[in-house]
JSON list of C-alpha atoms in Angstrom, two decimals:
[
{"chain": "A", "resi": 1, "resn": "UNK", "atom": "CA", "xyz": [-9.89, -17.85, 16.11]},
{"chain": "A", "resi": 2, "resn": "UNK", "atom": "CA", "xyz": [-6.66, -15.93, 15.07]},
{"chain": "A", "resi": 3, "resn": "UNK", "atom": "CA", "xyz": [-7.84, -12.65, 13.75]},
{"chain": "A", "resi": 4, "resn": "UNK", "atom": "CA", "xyz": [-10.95, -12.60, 16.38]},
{"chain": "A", "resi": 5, "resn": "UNK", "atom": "CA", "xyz": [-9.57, -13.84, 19.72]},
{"chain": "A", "resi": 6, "resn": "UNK", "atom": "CA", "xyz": [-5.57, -14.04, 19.46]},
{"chain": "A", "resi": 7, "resn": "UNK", "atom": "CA", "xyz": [-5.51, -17.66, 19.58]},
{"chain": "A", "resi": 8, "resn": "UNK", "atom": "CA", "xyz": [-2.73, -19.29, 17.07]},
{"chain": "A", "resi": 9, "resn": "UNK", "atom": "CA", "xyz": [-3.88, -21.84, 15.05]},
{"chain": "A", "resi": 10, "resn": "UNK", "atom": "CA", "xyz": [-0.38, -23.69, 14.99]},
{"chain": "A", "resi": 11, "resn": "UNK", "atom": "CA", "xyz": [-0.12, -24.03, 18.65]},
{"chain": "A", "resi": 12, "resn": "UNK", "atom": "CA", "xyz": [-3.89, -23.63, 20.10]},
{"chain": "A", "resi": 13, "resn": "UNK", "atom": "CA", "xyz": [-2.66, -20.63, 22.43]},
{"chain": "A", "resi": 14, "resn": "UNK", "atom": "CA", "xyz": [-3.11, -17.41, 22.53]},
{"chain": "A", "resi": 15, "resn": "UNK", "atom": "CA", "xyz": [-0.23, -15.31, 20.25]},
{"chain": "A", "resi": 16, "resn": "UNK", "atom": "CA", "xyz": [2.34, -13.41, 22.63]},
{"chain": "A", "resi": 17, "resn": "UNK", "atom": "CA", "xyz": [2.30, -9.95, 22.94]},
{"chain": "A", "resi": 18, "resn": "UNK", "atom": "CA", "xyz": [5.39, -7.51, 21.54]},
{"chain": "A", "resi": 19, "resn": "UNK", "atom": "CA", "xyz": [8.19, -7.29, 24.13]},
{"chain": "A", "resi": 20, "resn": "UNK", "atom": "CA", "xyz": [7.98, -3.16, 23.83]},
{"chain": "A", "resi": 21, "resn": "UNK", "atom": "CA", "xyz": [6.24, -0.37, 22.10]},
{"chain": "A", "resi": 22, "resn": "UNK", "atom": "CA", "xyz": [6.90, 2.63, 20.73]},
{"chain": "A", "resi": 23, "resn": "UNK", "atom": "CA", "xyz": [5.24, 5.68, 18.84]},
{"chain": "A", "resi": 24, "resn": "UNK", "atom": "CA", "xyz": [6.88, 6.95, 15.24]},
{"chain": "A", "resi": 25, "resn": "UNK", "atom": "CA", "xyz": [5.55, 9.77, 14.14]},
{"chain": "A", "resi": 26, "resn": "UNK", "atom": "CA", "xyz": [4.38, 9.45, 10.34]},
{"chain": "A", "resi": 27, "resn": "UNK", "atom": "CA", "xyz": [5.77, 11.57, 7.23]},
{"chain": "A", "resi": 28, "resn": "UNK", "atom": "CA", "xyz": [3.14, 13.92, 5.52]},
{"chain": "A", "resi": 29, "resn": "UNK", "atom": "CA", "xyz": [-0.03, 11.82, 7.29]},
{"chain": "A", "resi": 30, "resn": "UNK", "atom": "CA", "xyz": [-3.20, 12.64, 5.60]},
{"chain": "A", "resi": 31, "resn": "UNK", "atom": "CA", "xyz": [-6.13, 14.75, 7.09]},
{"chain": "A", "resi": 32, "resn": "UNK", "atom": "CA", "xyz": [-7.74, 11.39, 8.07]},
{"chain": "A", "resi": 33, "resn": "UNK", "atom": "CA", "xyz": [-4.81, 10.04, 9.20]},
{"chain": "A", "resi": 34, "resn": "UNK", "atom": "CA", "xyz": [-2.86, 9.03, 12.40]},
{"chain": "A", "resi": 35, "resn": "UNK", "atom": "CA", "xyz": [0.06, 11.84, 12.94]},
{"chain": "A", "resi": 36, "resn": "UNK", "atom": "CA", "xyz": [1.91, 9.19, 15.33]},
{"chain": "A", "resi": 37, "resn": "UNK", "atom": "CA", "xyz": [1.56, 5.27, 14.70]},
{"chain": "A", "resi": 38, "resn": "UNK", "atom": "CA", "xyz": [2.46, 2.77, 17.51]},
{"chain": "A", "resi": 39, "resn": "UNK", "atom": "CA", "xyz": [4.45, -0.16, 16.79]},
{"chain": "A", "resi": 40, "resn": "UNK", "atom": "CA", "xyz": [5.21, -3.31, 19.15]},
{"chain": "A", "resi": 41, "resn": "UNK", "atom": "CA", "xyz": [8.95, -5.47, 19.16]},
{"chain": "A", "resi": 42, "resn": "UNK", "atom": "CA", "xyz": [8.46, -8.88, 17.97]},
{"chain": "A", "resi": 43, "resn": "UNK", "atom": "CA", "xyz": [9.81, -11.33, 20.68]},
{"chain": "A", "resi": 44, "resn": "UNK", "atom": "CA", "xyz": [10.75, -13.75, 17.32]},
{"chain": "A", "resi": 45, "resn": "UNK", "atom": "CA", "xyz": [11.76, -11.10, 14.79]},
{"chain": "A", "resi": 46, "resn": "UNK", "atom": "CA", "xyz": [13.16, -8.17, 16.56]},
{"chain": "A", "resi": 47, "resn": "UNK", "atom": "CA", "xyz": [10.99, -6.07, 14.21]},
{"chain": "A", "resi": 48, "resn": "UNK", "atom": "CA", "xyz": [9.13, -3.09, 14.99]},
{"chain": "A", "resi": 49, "resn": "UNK", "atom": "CA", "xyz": [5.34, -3.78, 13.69]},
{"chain": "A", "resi": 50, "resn": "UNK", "atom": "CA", "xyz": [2.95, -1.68, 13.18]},
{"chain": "A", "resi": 51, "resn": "UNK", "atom": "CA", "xyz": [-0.06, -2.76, 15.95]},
{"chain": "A", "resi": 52, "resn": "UNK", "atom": "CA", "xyz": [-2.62, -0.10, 14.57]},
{"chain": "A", "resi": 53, "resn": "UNK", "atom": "CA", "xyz": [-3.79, 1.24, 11.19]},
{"chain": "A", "resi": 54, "resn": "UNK", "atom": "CA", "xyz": [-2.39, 4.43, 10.01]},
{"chain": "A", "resi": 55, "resn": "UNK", "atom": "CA", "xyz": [-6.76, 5.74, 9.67]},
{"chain": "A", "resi": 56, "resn": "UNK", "atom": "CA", "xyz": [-7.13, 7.71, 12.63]},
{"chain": "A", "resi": 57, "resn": "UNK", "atom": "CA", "xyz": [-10.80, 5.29, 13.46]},
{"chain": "A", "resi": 58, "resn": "UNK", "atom": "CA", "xyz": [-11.66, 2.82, 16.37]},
{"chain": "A", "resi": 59, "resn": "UNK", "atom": "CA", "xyz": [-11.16, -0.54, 15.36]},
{"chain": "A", "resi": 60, "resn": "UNK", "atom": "CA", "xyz": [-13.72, -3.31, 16.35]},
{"chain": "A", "resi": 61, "resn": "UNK", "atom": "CA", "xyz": [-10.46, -5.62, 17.33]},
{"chain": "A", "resi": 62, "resn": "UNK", "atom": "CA", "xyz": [-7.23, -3.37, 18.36]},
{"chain": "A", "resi": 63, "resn": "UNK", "atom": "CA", "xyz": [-5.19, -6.28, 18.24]},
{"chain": "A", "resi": 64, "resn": "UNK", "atom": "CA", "xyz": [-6.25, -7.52, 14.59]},
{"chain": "A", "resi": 65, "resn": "UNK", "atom": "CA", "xyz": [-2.82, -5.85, 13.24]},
{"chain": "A", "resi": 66, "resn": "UNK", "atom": "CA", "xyz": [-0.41, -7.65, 15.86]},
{"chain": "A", "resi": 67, "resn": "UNK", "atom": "CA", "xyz": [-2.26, -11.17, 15.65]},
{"chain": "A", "resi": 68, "resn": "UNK", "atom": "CA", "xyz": [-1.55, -10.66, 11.66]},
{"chain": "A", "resi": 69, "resn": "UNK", "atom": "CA", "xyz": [1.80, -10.28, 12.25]},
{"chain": "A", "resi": 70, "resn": "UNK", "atom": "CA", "xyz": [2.02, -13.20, 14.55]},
{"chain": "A", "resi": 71, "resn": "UNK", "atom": "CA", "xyz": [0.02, -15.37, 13.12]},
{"chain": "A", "resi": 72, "resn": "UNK", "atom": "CA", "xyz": [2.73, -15.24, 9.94]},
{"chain": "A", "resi": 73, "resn": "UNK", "atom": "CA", "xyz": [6.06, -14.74, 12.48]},
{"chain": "A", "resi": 74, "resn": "UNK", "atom": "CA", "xyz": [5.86, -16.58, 15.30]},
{"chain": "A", "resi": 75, "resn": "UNK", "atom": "CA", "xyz": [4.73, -19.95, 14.61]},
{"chain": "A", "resi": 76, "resn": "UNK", "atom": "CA", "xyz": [4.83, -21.54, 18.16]},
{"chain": "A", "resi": 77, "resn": "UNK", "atom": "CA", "xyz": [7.23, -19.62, 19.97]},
{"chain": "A", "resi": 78, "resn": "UNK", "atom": "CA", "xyz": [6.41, -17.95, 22.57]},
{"chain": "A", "resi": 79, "resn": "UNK", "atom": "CA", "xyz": [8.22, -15.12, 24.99]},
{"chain": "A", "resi": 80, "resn": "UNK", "atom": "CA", "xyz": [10.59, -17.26, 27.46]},
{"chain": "A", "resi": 81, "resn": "UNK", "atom": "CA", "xyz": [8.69, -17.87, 30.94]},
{"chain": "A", "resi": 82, "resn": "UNK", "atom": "CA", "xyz": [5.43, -17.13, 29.12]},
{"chain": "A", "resi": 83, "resn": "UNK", "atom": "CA", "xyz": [3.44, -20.64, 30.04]},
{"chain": "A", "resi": 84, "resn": "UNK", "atom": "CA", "xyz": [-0.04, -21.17, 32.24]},
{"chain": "A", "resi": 85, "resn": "UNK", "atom": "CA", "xyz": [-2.03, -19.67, 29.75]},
{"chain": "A", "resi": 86, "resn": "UNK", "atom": "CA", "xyz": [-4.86, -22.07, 30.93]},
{"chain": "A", "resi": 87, "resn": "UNK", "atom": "CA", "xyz": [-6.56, -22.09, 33.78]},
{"chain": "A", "resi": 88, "resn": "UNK", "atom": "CA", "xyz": [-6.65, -25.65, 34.93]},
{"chain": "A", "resi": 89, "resn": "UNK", "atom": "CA", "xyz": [-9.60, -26.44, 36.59]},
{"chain": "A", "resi": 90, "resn": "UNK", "atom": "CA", "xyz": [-11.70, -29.50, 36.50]},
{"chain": "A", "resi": 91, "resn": "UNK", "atom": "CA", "xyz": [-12.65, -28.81, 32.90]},
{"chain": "A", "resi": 92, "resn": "UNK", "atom": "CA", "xyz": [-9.17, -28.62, 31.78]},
{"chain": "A", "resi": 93, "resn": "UNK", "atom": "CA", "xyz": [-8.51, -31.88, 33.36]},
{"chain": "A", "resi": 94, "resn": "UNK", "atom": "CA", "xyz": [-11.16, -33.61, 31.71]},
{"chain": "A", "resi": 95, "resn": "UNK", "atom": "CA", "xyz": [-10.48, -32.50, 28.32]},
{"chain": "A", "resi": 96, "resn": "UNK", "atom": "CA", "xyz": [-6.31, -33.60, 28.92]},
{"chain": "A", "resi": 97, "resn": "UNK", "atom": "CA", "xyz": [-8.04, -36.81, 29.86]},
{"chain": "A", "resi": 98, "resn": "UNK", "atom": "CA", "xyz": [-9.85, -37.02, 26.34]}
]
């Protein structure tokens, strides 16, 4: 569930998203290569991470670079007033219930 939906396997929710981003451009980038990379602000960290790959290609899952940062990072913190990430509906009740 981590690398495919975003979903932290500590806490069960999905992983929060950087605070900011920001594009860097890249020192003697290869042919193939991204000329700018963009990087996100980890909430936990405060580091700049790189959220794509530096291969200027679609990826399948945009996200997979952030989640991997996350998923080692941020444990179960999440940003502050970041909550209600399910929607609770009958189903949620029942499964609270269980």
């Amino acid at each position: 569930m981590q690398y495919s939906h975003g979903i932290s396997a500590a806490s069960g929710k999905p992983f929060s998203p950087p605070l900011l981003f920001r594009m860097v451009p890249r020192k003697n980038p290869a042919k193939t290569d991204r000329k700018e990379i963009r990087q996100g602000k980890c909430h936990k960290c405060s580091k700049w991470v790189a959220v794509e790959g530096v291969k200027d290609i679609e990826c399948k899952v945009k996200e997979l670079h952030w989640w991997k940062h996350a998923a080692s990072c941020h444990n179960q913190s999440t940003i502050t007033g970041e909550e209600g990430v399910w929607e609770e509906d009958k189903v949620y009740k029942r499964l609270v219930e269980l």
